[in-house]
Coordinates of C-alpha atoms in Angstrom, one line a residue:
Chain A
M1 CA 16.1 59.7 -0.1
S2 CA 14.2 59.4 -3.1
L3 CA 13.5 55.2 -4.7
R4 CA 12.8 54.1 -8.0
L5 CA 11.2 50.8 -8.2
I6 CA 11.6 49.3 -12.0
A7 CA 9.2 46.5 -12.3
T8 CA 10.8 43.9 -15.4
G9 CA 8.5 40.5 -14.6
G10 CA 10.2 37.9 -13.2
T11 CA 8.6 35.1 -11.1
F12 CA 7.5 37.7 -8.4
D13 CA 4.9 39.1 -10.7
K14 CA 3.9 36.2 -12.2
H15 CA 0.0 35.7 -12.4
Y16 CA -2.0 32.7 -12.8
N17 CA -4.4 33.0 -15.5
E18 CA -7.2 31.2 -14.6
L19 CA -8.7 30.3 -18.1
T20 CA -5.4 28.9 -19.4
G21 CA -4.2 27.3 -16.0
E22 CA -0.7 29.3 -16.9
L23 CA 1.4 31.2 -15.1
G24 CA 2.4 34.4 -17.0
F25 CA 2.3 38.0 -16.7
A26 CA -0.5 40.5 -16.3
D27 CA -1.4 43.9 -14.3
S28 CA 2.1 44.1 -12.1
H29 CA 1.0 43.0 -8.6
L30 CA 3.5 46.4 -7.7
P31 CA 1.5 49.3 -7.1
A32 CA -0.5 46.7 -4.5
V33 CA 2.5 45.7 -2.9
I34 CA 3.9 49.2 -2.5
A35 CA 0.5 50.4 -0.9
R36 CA 1.0 47.8 1.2
S37 CA 4.2 48.3 2.3
R38 CA 3.4 52.1 3.6
M39 CA 6.8 53.3 2.6
T40 CA 6.1 57.0 3.4
V41 CA 9.4 57.5 1.4
A42 CA 9.1 59.3 -2.3
V43 CA 8.7 56.2 -4.7
A44 CA 8.7 56.4 -8.8
L45 CA 7.3 52.8 -9.9
E46 CA 8.4 52.5 -13.7
T47 CA 7.0 49.3 -15.2
L48 CA 9.0 48.1 -18.1
P49 CA 7.8 45.1 -20.3
L50 CA 7.3 42.1 -18.0
L51 CA 9.0 39.1 -19.1
D52 CA 10.2 35.7 -17.9
S53 CA 14.0 36.5 -17.1
L54 CA 14.9 33.2 -19.1
D55 CA 13.1 35.7 -22.6
M56 CA 15.4 38.6 -21.9
Q57 CA 17.6 39.5 -24.9
D58 CA 20.2 41.9 -25.1
A59 CA 17.6 44.9 -26.1
D60 CA 16.0 44.4 -23.1
R61 CA 18.7 44.5 -20.7
Q62 CA 19.8 47.4 -22.7
R63 CA 16.2 49.1 -22.1
V64 CA 16.6 48.4 -18.3
L65 CA 20.3 49.9 -18.9
A66 CA 18.8 52.8 -19.9
A67 CA 15.9 53.4 -17.7
C68 CA 18.2 53.3 -14.9
R69 CA 20.7 56.0 -16.8
A70 CA 17.7 58.4 -17.1
A71 CA 16.2 57.6 -13.6
P72 CA 16.9 60.9 -11.3
E73 CA 16.6 59.2 -7.9
P74 CA 20.0 57.9 -6.3
A75 CA 18.7 54.4 -5.4
I76 CA 17.1 52.5 -7.6
V77 CA 15.3 48.5 -6.7
I78 CA 14.9 46.1 -9.5
I79 CA 12.7 43.5 -10.0
H80 CA 13.8 40.8 -12.1
G81 CA 13.1 37.1 -12.8
T82 CA 16.0 35.3 -10.8
D83 CA 17.2 32.7 -13.6
T84 CA 19.4 35.7 -15.3
M85 CA 19.6 38.4 -12.6
R86 CA 23.0 37.9 -12.8
E87 CA 23.6 38.6 -16.1
T88 CA 21.8 41.7 -15.9
A89 CA 23.5 43.1 -13.0
G90 CA 26.3 42.3 -15.1
V91 CA 25.6 44.6 -17.8
L92 CA 24.5 47.4 -15.3
G93 CA 27.8 46.9 -13.2
E94 CA 29.7 47.2 -16.0
A95 CA 27.9 50.6 -17.3
A96 CA 29.2 51.9 -13.6
L97 CA 26.5 54.5 -13.2
A98 CA 26.9 57.1 -10.2
K99 CA 23.8 55.3 -8.6
T100 CA 23.1 52.5 -5.8
I101 CA 20.8 49.7 -7.9
V102 CA 19.7 46.7 -6.4
L103 CA 18.2 43.9 -7.9
T104 CA 15.8 41.2 -6.5
G105 CA 13.2 39.1 -7.0
A106 CA 11.3 35.9 -5.6
M107 CA 11.2 32.1 -5.8
I108 CA 8.0 32.1 -5.2
P109 CA 5.3 34.5 -7.2
Y110 CA 3.6 37.3 -5.1
E111 CA 0.3 35.8 -5.6
I112 CA 1.2 32.4 -4.4
A113 CA 1.5 31.1 -0.5
N114 CA 4.4 31.4 1.3
S115 CA 6.1 33.8 -1.5
D116 CA 9.2 35.6 -0.2
A117 CA 8.6 38.6 -2.8
L118 CA 7.1 41.2 -0.2
F119 CA 10.6 40.2 2.1
N120 CA 12.9 40.4 -0.9
L121 CA 11.4 43.7 -2.0
G122 CA 11.4 45.1 1.7
F123 CA 14.9 43.9 2.0
A124 CA 16.0 45.4 -1.6
T125 CA 14.6 48.9 -0.2
G126 CA 16.4 49.1 2.9
V127 CA 19.6 48.1 1.3
A128 CA 19.1 50.6 -1.5
Q129 CA 19.0 53.3 0.6
T130 CA 22.2 52.4 2.7
L131 CA 24.6 50.8 0.6
P132 CA 27.2 52.9 -1.7
A133 CA 26.9 53.1 -5.3
G134 CA 27.1 50.3 -7.2
V135 CA 25.1 47.5 -8.6
Y136 CA 24.1 44.8 -6.1
V137 CA 22.0 41.4 -6.3
A138 CA 20.0 40.8 -3.1
M139 CA 18.4 37.6 -2.4
N140 CA 17.6 35.4 0.0
G141 CA 18.4 38.0 2.8
Q142 CA 22.2 38.4 1.6
V143 CA 23.8 41.0 -0.7
F144 CA 26.5 40.3 -3.5
A145 CA 28.1 42.4 -5.5
W146 CA 26.7 41.9 -9.1
D147 CA 30.1 40.2 -10.2
K148 CA 30.6 37.9 -7.3
V149 CA 27.1 36.1 -7.3
T150 CA 25.6 32.9 -8.7
K151 CA 22.4 31.4 -8.3
N152 CA 22.8 27.5 -7.6
R153 CA 19.8 26.2 -9.3
A154 CA 19.4 22.9 -7.8
A155 CA 19.0 24.3 -4.8
G156 CA 17.3 27.6 -5.4
V157 CA 19.3 29.9 -3.8
F158 CA 22.0 32.8 -4.5
Q159 CA 26.0 32.1 -3.3
P160 CA 29.0 33.7 -3.6
A161 CA 30.3 33.4 -6.7
Chain B
M1 CA 27.7 38.5 8.5
S2 CA 25.3 36.5 10.9
L3 CA 22.1 37.8 12.6
R4 CA 20.4 37.9 15.9
L5 CA 16.3 38.5 15.7
I6 CA 14.9 39.2 18.9
A7 CA 11.3 38.2 19.0
T8 CA 9.2 40.6 21.6
G9 CA 5.9 40.6 20.3
G10 CA 3.7 43.8 19.3
T11 CA 1.3 43.7 16.4
F12 CA 3.7 41.6 14.2
D13 CA 3.5 38.8 16.0
K14 CA -0.1 39.2 17.2
H15 CA -2.6 36.1 16.8
Y16 CA -6.6 35.6 16.6
N17 CA -7.4 33.3 19.5
E18 CA -11.0 31.9 18.2
L19 CA -11.8 30.6 21.3
T20 CA -11.9 34.1 22.9
G21 CA -12.2 36.2 19.7
E22 CA -9.5 38.2 20.4
L23 CA -5.6 39.2 19.1
G24 CA -3.3 38.2 21.6
F25 CA 0.2 36.3 21.7
A26 CA 0.7 32.4 21.3
D27 CA 3.8 31.0 19.3
S28 CA 5.4 33.4 17.7
H29 CA 5.4 33.8 13.9
L30 CA 9.0 34.1 13.8
P31 CA 10.4 30.9 12.7
A32 CA 7.6 30.4 10.0
V33 CA 8.6 33.9 8.5
I34 CA 12.6 33.0 8.5
A35 CA 11.7 30.2 6.6
R36 CA 9.6 31.6 4.1
S37 CA 12.3 34.6 3.9
R38 CA 15.0 31.8 2.4
M39 CA 17.3 33.8 4.5
T40 CA 20.6 31.7 3.8
V41 CA 22.7 34.1 6.4
A42 CA 23.2 32.9 9.8
V43 CA 20.4 33.4 11.5
A44 CA 19.8 33.1 15.5
L45 CA 16.2 34.0 16.8
E46 CA 15.7 35.1 20.3
T47 CA 12.4 34.7 21.8
L48 CA 11.6 37.1 24.7
P49 CA 8.5 37.4 26.5
L50 CA 5.7 38.4 24.0
L51 CA 4.0 41.3 24.7
D52 CA 1.8 44.3 23.6
S53 CA 4.5 47.3 23.4
L54 CA 1.7 49.2 25.7
D55 CA 2.5 46.8 28.4
M56 CA 6.0 46.9 28.4
Q57 CA 7.6 48.4 31.5
D58 CA 11.1 49.5 32.5
A59 CA 12.1 45.9 33.5
D60 CA 10.9 44.8 29.9
R61 CA 12.8 47.2 28.1
Q62 CA 16.1 46.3 30.3
R63 CA 15.9 42.8 28.9
V64 CA 15.9 43.6 25.6
L65 CA 19.0 45.4 25.9
A66 CA 20.5 42.9 28.5
A67 CA 19.5 40.2 25.2
C68 CA 21.6 43.1 22.6
R69 CA 24.4 43.0 25.0
A70 CA 24.8 39.2 25.3
A71 CA 24.2 38.9 21.7
P72 CA 27.7 37.4 19.9
E73 CA 26.1 39.3 16.8
P74 CA 27.3 42.4 15.2
A75 CA 23.7 42.9 13.5
I76 CA 20.5 42.7 15.6
V77 CA 16.8 42.9 14.3
I78 CA 14.3 43.7 17.0
I79 CA 10.5 42.7 16.8
H80 CA 8.5 45.1 18.8
G81 CA 5.1 46.5 19.0
T82 CA 5.0 49.9 17.5
D83 CA 3.4 52.2 20.1
T84 CA 6.5 52.3 22.3
M85 CA 9.0 51.5 19.9
R86 CA 10.9 54.6 20.3
E87 CA 10.9 54.5 24.0
T88 CA 12.6 50.4 23.8
A89 CA 15.0 52.4 21.0
G90 CA 16.1 55.1 23.6
V91 CA 17.0 52.8 26.4
L92 CA 19.1 51.0 23.6
G93 CA 20.4 54.0 22.2
E94 CA 21.5 55.8 25.6
A95 CA 23.7 52.4 26.1
A96 CA 25.4 53.1 22.9
L97 CA 26.5 49.5 22.3
A98 CA 29.1 48.8 19.3
K99 CA 26.2 46.8 17.1
T100 CA 24.0 47.5 14.4
I101 CA 20.3 47.6 16.3
V102 CA 17.4 48.3 14.3
L103 CA 13.4 47.9 15.9
T104 CA 10.7 47.1 13.8
G105 CA 7.3 46.0 13.5
A106 CA 3.8 46.0 11.9
M107 CA 0.9 48.0 11.8
I108 CA -1.3 45.1 10.7
P109 CA -0.3 41.7 11.9
Y110 CA 1.8 38.9 10.2
E111 CA -1.4 36.4 10.3
I112 CA -3.9 39.5 8.9
A113 CA -4.7 40.1 5.2
N114 CA -2.6 43.0 3.9
S115 CA 0.0 43.0 6.6
D116 CA 3.3 45.1 6.2
A117 CA 5.1 42.6 8.8
L118 CA 7.0 40.7 6.0
F119 CA 8.2 44.1 4.0
N120 CA 9.3 45.4 7.5
L121 CA 11.3 42.4 8.4
G122 CA 13.1 42.2 4.8
F123 CA 13.6 46.2 5.4
A124 CA 15.3 46.0 8.5
T125 CA 16.9 42.7 8.0
G126 CA 18.8 44.5 4.8
V127 CA 19.4 47.7 6.6
A128 CA 20.6 45.7 10.0
Q129 CA 23.3 44.4 7.7
T130 CA 24.4 47.9 5.9
L131 CA 23.9 50.4 8.4
P132 CA 26.7 51.2 10.8
A133 CA 27.1 50.7 14.7
G134 CA 23.7 52.6 16.3
V135 CA 20.2 52.1 16.9
Y136 CA 17.6 52.7 14.6
V137 CA 14.1 52.7 14.0
A138 CA 13.0 50.9 10.7
M139 CA 9.1 51.5 9.6
N140 CA 7.7 52.4 6.4
G141 CA 10.4 51.7 4.1
Q142 CA 12.5 54.3 6.3
V143 CA 15.3 54.4 9.0
F144 CA 15.3 56.7 11.6
A145 CA 18.0 57.4 14.2
W146 CA 16.7 56.3 17.4
D147 CA 16.6 59.8 18.8
K148 CA 14.9 61.3 16.1
V149 CA 11.6 59.9 15.4
T150 CA 8.3 59.6 16.5
K151 CA 4.9 57.3 15.9
N152 CA 2.1 59.6 14.4
R153 CA -0.5 57.7 15.7
A154 CA -3.4 59.6 13.8
A155 CA -1.6 58.8 10.5
G156 CA -0.2 55.6 11.5
V157 CA 2.9 56.1 10.2
F158 CA 6.5 56.9 11.8
Q159 CA 8.2 60.0 10.8
P160 CA 11.0 62.4 11.7
A161 CA 11.4 64.2 15.3
Chain C
M1 CA -23.7 11.4 8.5
S2 CA -20.3 10.4 7.3
L3 CA -18.4 11.7 3.9
R4 CA -15.8 10.6 1.8
L5 CA -13.6 13.0 -0.1
I6 CA -11.8 11.7 -2.8
A7 CA -8.8 13.7 -3.8
T8 CA -7.8 13.0 -7.6
G9 CA -5.6 16.6 -8.7
G10 CA -6.9 18.9 -10.7
T11 CA -6.1 22.8 -10.8
F12 CA -7.7 22.7 -6.9
D13 CA -4.5 20.8 -5.5
K14 CA -1.6 22.0 -7.8
H15 CA 1.5 23.3 -6.0
Y16 CA 4.3 25.8 -7.4
N17 CA 7.6 24.2 -7.5
E18 CA 10.0 26.9 -6.7
L19 CA 12.6 25.0 -8.5
T20 CA 11.2 24.4 -11.9
G21 CA 9.0 27.4 -11.4
E22 CA 6.0 25.0 -12.7
L23 CA 2.0 24.1 -11.2
G24 CA 2.2 20.4 -10.5
F25 CA 1.7 18.5 -7.7
A26 CA 3.3 17.5 -4.3
D27 CA 1.8 16.2 -1.5
S28 CA -2.6 17.3 -1.4
H29 CA -3.6 20.3 0.3
L30 CA -6.7 18.5 1.4
P31 CA -5.7 17.6 5.0
A32 CA -4.6 21.3 5.8
V33 CA -8.0 22.0 3.8
I34 CA -10.1 19.7 6.1
A35 CA -8.6 20.9 9.6
R36 CA -9.1 24.8 8.1
S37 CA -13.0 23.9 7.6
R38 CA -13.3 22.6 11.5
M39 CA -16.0 20.1 10.1
T40 CA -16.9 17.7 13.0
V41 CA -18.6 15.2 10.4
A42 CA -16.8 12.3 10.3
V43 CA -14.8 12.9 7.3
A44 CA -12.5 10.0 4.8
L45 CA -10.2 11.5 3.1
E46 CA -8.8 8.9 0.2
T47 CA -5.9 10.1 -1.9
L48 CA -5.7 8.8 -5.6
P49 CA -3.2 9.5 -8.0
L50 CA -3.2 13.5 -8.7
L51 CA -3.3 14.3 -12.2
D52 CA -4.2 17.1 -14.2
S53 CA -7.4 16.1 -15.5
L54 CA -6.5 16.5 -19.3
D55 CA -4.1 13.5 -18.3
M56 CA -6.7 11.3 -17.2
Q57 CA -6.9 8.2 -19.3
D58 CA -10.0 5.8 -18.9
A59 CA -8.5 3.3 -16.3
D60 CA -7.7 6.9 -14.3
R61 CA -11.5 7.5 -14.4
Q62 CA -12.1 3.2 -13.2
R63 CA -10.3 3.8 -10.3
V64 CA -12.5 6.8 -9.5
L65 CA -15.6 4.6 -9.9
A66 CA -13.7 1.6 -7.5
A67 CA -13.1 3.6 -5.3
C68 CA -17.0 5.0 -5.2
R69 CA -18.4 1.4 -4.9
A70 CA -15.8 0.6 -2.2
A71 CA -16.9 3.7 -0.2
P72 CA -18.9 2.5 3.0
E73 CA -20.3 6.3 3.2
P74 CA -23.6 7.3 1.4
A75 CA -21.8 10.6 0.3
I76 CA -18.7 11.3 -1.7
V77 CA -17.0 14.5 -2.5
I78 CA -14.7 14.2 -5.4
I79 CA -11.5 16.6 -6.0
H80 CA -11.0 16.6 -9.4
G81 CA -9.8 18.8 -12.6
T82 CA -12.6 21.0 -14.3
D83 CA -11.7 20.3 -17.9
T84 CA -12.8 16.8 -17.7
M85 CA -15.0 16.6 -14.9
R86 CA -18.0 16.4 -17.4
E87 CA -16.2 12.5 -18.2
T88 CA -15.6 11.1 -15.1
A89 CA -19.3 12.5 -13.8
G90 CA -20.3 10.2 -17.4
V91 CA -18.4 7.3 -15.8
L92 CA -19.6 7.6 -12.2
G93 CA -23.3 8.8 -13.6
E94 CA -23.7 5.6 -15.7
A95 CA -22.9 3.0 -13.2
A96 CA -25.7 4.1 -11.1
L97 CA -24.4 3.7 -7.4
A98 CA -26.7 4.5 -4.4
K99 CA -25.1 6.8 -3.3
T100 CA -24.5 10.8 -3.5
I101 CA -21.5 11.6 -5.3
V102 CA -20.6 15.4 -5.6
L103 CA -17.5 16.2 -8.2
T104 CA -16.3 19.9 -7.8
G105 CA -12.6 21.6 -8.6
A106 CA -11.3 25.0 -8.8
M107 CA -10.5 27.6 -11.4
I108 CA -7.5 29.0 -9.3
P109 CA -5.6 26.9 -7.2
Y110 CA -5.8 26.4 -3.6
E111 CA -2.2 27.9 -2.6
I112 CA -2.9 30.9 -5.1
A113 CA -4.6 34.3 -4.1
N114 CA -8.5 34.7 -4.8
S115 CA -8.7 30.7 -5.3
D116 CA -12.4 29.5 -5.5
A117 CA -11.0 26.1 -4.3
L118 CA -12.3 26.7 -0.3
F119 CA -15.7 27.9 -1.5
N120 CA -16.2 24.9 -4.0
L121 CA -15.2 22.4 -1.4
G122 CA -17.4 23.9 1.4
F123 CA -20.5 23.9 -1.1
A124 CA -19.8 20.5 -2.7
T125 CA -19.7 19.0 1.1
G126 CA -22.9 20.5 2.1
V127 CA -24.8 19.2 -0.8
A128 CA -23.5 15.5 -0.6
Q129 CA -25.1 15.4 2.8
T130 CA -28.4 16.9 1.6
L131 CA -29.1 15.6 -2.1
P132 CA -30.5 12.1 -3.0
A133 CA -28.4 9.9 -4.5
G134 CA -26.9 10.6 -7.6
V135 CA -23.9 12.4 -9.7
Y136 CA -23.5 15.9 -9.7
V137 CA -21.1 18.6 -10.7
A138 CA -21.1 21.1 -7.9
M139 CA -19.3 24.7 -9.6
N140 CA -19.7 28.1 -9.7
G141 CA -22.6 27.7 -6.8
Q142 CA -24.4 25.8 -9.0
V143 CA -25.6 22.1 -8.8
F144 CA -25.8 20.2 -12.1
A145 CA -26.8 16.8 -13.0
W146 CA -23.9 14.7 -14.4
D147 CA -25.3 14.1 -17.5
K148 CA -27.3 17.9 -18.2
V149 CA -23.5 19.9 -17.6
T150 CA -20.7 21.4 -19.6
K151 CA -17.8 23.7 -18.7
N152 CA -17.8 26.7 -21.1
R153 CA -13.9 27.1 -21.6
A154 CA -13.5 30.8 -23.1
A155 CA -15.5 32.4 -19.8
G156 CA -14.2 30.1 -17.1
V157 CA -17.8 28.7 -15.8
F158 CA -20.0 25.4 -15.7
Q159 CA -23.4 26.0 -17.2
P160 CA -26.5 24.0 -18.3
A161 CA -25.9 21.3 -21.4
Chain D
M1 CA -33.3 29.1 -8.3
S2 CA -31.7 32.7 -6.7
L3 CA -30.5 33.3 -3.4
R4 CA -30.3 36.2 -1.0
L5 CA -27.0 36.5 1.2
I6 CA -28.1 38.5 4.3
A7 CA -24.9 40.3 6.0
T8 CA -25.3 40.8 9.8
G9 CA -21.6 41.1 10.6
G10 CA -20.0 38.9 13.1
T11 CA -16.8 37.3 13.0
F12 CA -16.8 36.2 9.6
D13 CA -16.6 40.1 8.6
K14 CA -14.6 41.2 11.4
H15 CA -12.0 44.0 10.0
Y16 CA -8.4 44.6 11.9
N17 CA -8.4 48.7 12.1
E18 CA -4.5 49.3 12.2
L19 CA -5.1 52.3 14.0
T20 CA -6.4 51.2 17.0
G21 CA -5.4 48.2 17.0
E22 CA -8.8 46.7 17.2
L23 CA -11.3 44.1 15.2
G24 CA -14.0 45.9 14.3
F25 CA -16.5 46.6 11.1
A26 CA -16.0 48.5 8.1
D27 CA -16.8 47.4 4.8
S28 CA -18.4 44.1 4.5
H29 CA -16.1 41.7 3.0
L30 CA -19.0 40.1 1.2
P31 CA -19.0 41.9 -2.4
A32 CA -15.2 40.6 -2.9
V33 CA -16.3 36.9 -1.6
I34 CA -18.9 36.6 -4.0
A35 CA -16.8 37.7 -7.0
R36 CA -14.4 35.3 -5.4
S37 CA -16.6 32.4 -5.1
R38 CA -17.4 32.7 -9.1
M39 CA -21.0 32.2 -8.0
T40 CA -23.4 32.2 -11.4
V41 CA -26.5 31.7 -9.8
A42 CA -28.7 34.4 -9.4
V43 CA -27.0 36.4 -5.6
A44 CA -28.5 39.5 -4.1
L45 CA -26.4 40.8 -1.1
E46 CA -28.4 42.7 1.5
T47 CA -26.2 44.3 3.8
L48 CA -27.7 45.1 7.5
P49 CA -25.8 46.7 10.2
L50 CA -22.5 45.0 10.8
L51 CA -22.8 43.7 14.6
D52 CA -21.1 41.4 17.0
S53 CA -23.7 39.0 17.7
L54 CA -23.2 39.6 21.4
D55 CA -24.0 43.2 20.6
M56 CA -27.7 42.0 18.9
Q57 CA -30.9 43.1 20.5
D58 CA -34.2 42.2 19.9
A59 CA -34.7 44.8 17.5
D60 CA -31.7 43.8 15.6
R61 CA -33.0 40.2 15.5
Q62 CA -36.6 41.5 14.6
R63 CA -34.6 43.5 11.2
V64 CA -33.2 40.4 10.4
L65 CA -36.9 38.5 10.2
A66 CA -38.1 41.6 8.5
A67 CA -35.6 41.1 6.0
C68 CA -36.4 37.7 5.4
R69 CA -40.3 38.0 5.2
A70 CA -39.4 40.7 2.4
A71 CA -36.8 38.8 0.2
P72 CA -38.2 37.7 -2.8
E73 CA -36.2 34.4 -2.7
P74 CA -36.6 31.4 -1.8
A75 CA -33.4 30.9 -0.5
I76 CA -31.4 32.5 1.9
V77 CA -28.0 32.8 4.0
I78 CA -27.4 34.9 6.8
I79 CA -24.2 35.5 7.6
H80 CA -24.2 36.1 11.4
G81 CA -21.6 36.1 14.2
T82 CA -21.6 32.7 16.2
D83 CA -22.1 33.4 20.0
T84 CA -26.1 34.7 19.5
M85 CA -26.4 32.5 15.9
R86 CA -29.1 30.4 17.9
E87 CA -31.1 32.9 19.5
T88 CA -31.7 34.4 15.7
A89 CA -32.2 31.5 14.3
G90 CA -34.7 30.9 17.0
V91 CA -36.4 34.4 16.0
L92 CA -36.3 33.2 12.4
G93 CA -37.9 29.2 12.9
E94 CA -41.0 30.4 15.3
A95 CA -41.9 32.9 12.2
A96 CA -42.3 29.6 10.0
L97 CA -41.4 31.4 6.5
A98 CA -42.2 29.5 3.8
K99 CA -38.3 29.7 2.8
T100 CA -35.3 28.1 3.3
I101 CA -33.0 30.1 5.6
V102 CA -29.3 29.1 6.7
L103 CA -27.3 30.9 9.0
T104 CA -23.6 30.6 8.8
G105 CA -20.2 32.5 10.6
A106 CA -16.7 32.1 11.4
M107 CA -14.9 31.1 14.0
I108 CA -11.9 32.9 12.3
P109 CA -12.4 36.4 10.3
Y110 CA -12.3 36.0 6.3
E111 CA -9.0 38.4 6.4
I112 CA -7.2 36.4 9.0
A113 CA -4.9 33.2 7.7
N114 CA -6.6 29.6 8.4
S115 CA -10.5 31.4 8.4
D116 CA -12.9 28.6 8.0
A117 CA -15.5 32.0 6.5
L118 CA -14.9 30.8 2.6
F119 CA -15.5 27.3 3.6
N120 CA -18.8 27.7 5.6
L121 CA -20.2 30.4 3.1
G122 CA -19.9 27.9 0.4
F123 CA -21.3 25.6 2.5
A124 CA -24.4 27.4 3.2
T125 CA -24.6 28.3 -0.4
G126 CA -24.9 25.1 -1.4
V127 CA -27.4 23.4 1.5
A128 CA -29.8 26.6 1.4
Q129 CA -30.6 25.7 -2.6
T130 CA -30.8 22.1 -1.4
L131 CA -32.8 21.8 2.0
P132 CA -36.6 22.1 2.0
A133 CA -38.2 25.2 3.6
G134 CA -37.2 25.8 7.1
V135 CA -34.1 27.3 9.2
Y136 CA -30.8 25.8 9.9
V137 CA -27.7 26.9 11.6
A138 CA -24.9 25.2 9.0
M139 CA -21.6 25.2 10.8
N140 CA -18.6 22.6 11.2
G141 CA -19.5 21.3 7.7
Q142 CA -22.9 20.3 9.4
V143 CA -26.7 21.2 9.0
F144 CA -28.6 21.5 12.5
A145 CA -32.3 22.3 12.5
W146 CA -32.8 25.7 14.1
D147 CA -33.7 24.0 17.2
K148 CA -31.5 21.9 18.0
V149 CA -28.0 22.8 18.2
T150 CA -25.6 24.7 20.5
K151 CA -22.6 26.2 20.5
N152 CA -19.8 24.6 22.8
R153 CA -17.6 27.4 23.4
A154 CA -14.9 25.7 25.2
A155 CA -14.3 24.1 22.3
G156 CA -15.3 26.3 19.8
V157 CA -17.7 24.2 17.6
F158 CA -21.4 23.9 17.3
Q159 CA -23.0 20.6 18.0
P160 CA -26.8 19.2 18.4
A161 CA -28.8 20.2 21.5

């Protein structure tokens, strides 16, 4: 089994800029996270432009789709912002590639205390290797089909839709 | 899907005792870890005596087996020390319960910098929900059948056997 | 020696709100930080409204001054935002109370990786017990007199002025 | 003001070895800690052999004394194990160098959750710049003269003696 991780930004990868006092993007945390995970499965990391998912446009989602289409690996994990994860999952789901594609993210950035980022990446990395081809959202310790999920923003959790 | 987590100790759950300067066991970290994971799937946590897996005797493994047998959930994750994870997996594998049982642990305790514990728990929690009934070891971002895995102690990784 | 800590907010105490994705204020981290420091000196914690120091008005600085004036302790540490720390120090300095008052803060919030908050609090807590009466800014491992310091915002450090 | 930090090991600098499962010494954490502190005061770091202070012999204490004697800086912070911090402070105190020498350490290693290491280093770094020449132990947010302190091992705190 080999695996591709595609970083697209989102809360998972946000970084605190101490000069501006704002959360934005710098280098992705994914190389450090992958080392920390001690994964011995073959992992290819592909870093797309890091974006807040509220800033993602159609062209950005098409770029994610193109990356999935071009990937030689049968299993792909996409690290993505939670606010429009469902929309990107829709673009990928309708393309119906013969691959297992799992989108995940985080409610708290990797570098902030009590973050769910590492758990979510582990979860997504696991189910990407075990689920049949298809597009899934993996959040809150659950797997959702790409067209049967919604983010409950008031509660901060994903749930069936 | 509902899930049972069974804590048995191991490196994952070790705690630094500041009075003695030693790593041992106190309260399990699992309640805090589960809260941090933001899992919305139904999770039952069962805490068995917390042991270094090198100290596990036959009776301890039988207690783990009894807990799996008694569990009403179809999917079980066992947090276990890595040194004898293979042995406990063998006891469970030979019992051939009609459940999906996944053993995981950590190379670095949850409370120590750069720990793989949270990643591993996410990974195990994912594959426990997606694999068919059977007994598995989930470490290093890989799933191993219970009777086809060994720990390479010099390298600190699990590999096929 | 007894010591008063006065929390006024600032970067030190910012908290990531996972529902809004913004850094703001919730409960102060100071009670947890004090426990973690294992201080055995008598410490009284006083929590004023937690503010970004850019939002501090004259009335807010007067409230800090009133708290210092009312404090029975001879040594006071104020946790404050860095952007207007100099201005609050000026209000306190001109009041010329017969106490040792040390302002500190952080460039990275306590709850974010690589934070300087705990170091700075330790530093300020130390010099507050050893300096003569007066008002000081303690940042970057240095003590500055209240009227001889400026924040270099481009570099993110305090320096003599 | 310029400052010398002398690393001698102790709990502060212990590192978890994931292959052996033991806490020991590898590279000192001090370079990372100093960067994290954002100190702009001139700091020279000198790393002596890293030891558990229970393993320190007379020759080890003489080496610490020699390092203090040779240091061109007027202020020195020594990172030391807590169990025999008092003994090393005694060797330094009797030498009566015309420098301010502050010994500190930690009850929990820097790399373990809830560590007091960063607080203690900040505290010691502050009082080393403000106290008159002499030898001091700085722990638990307090300064103790070298010959008037003892570690209460049952409680895990330093107290007057």
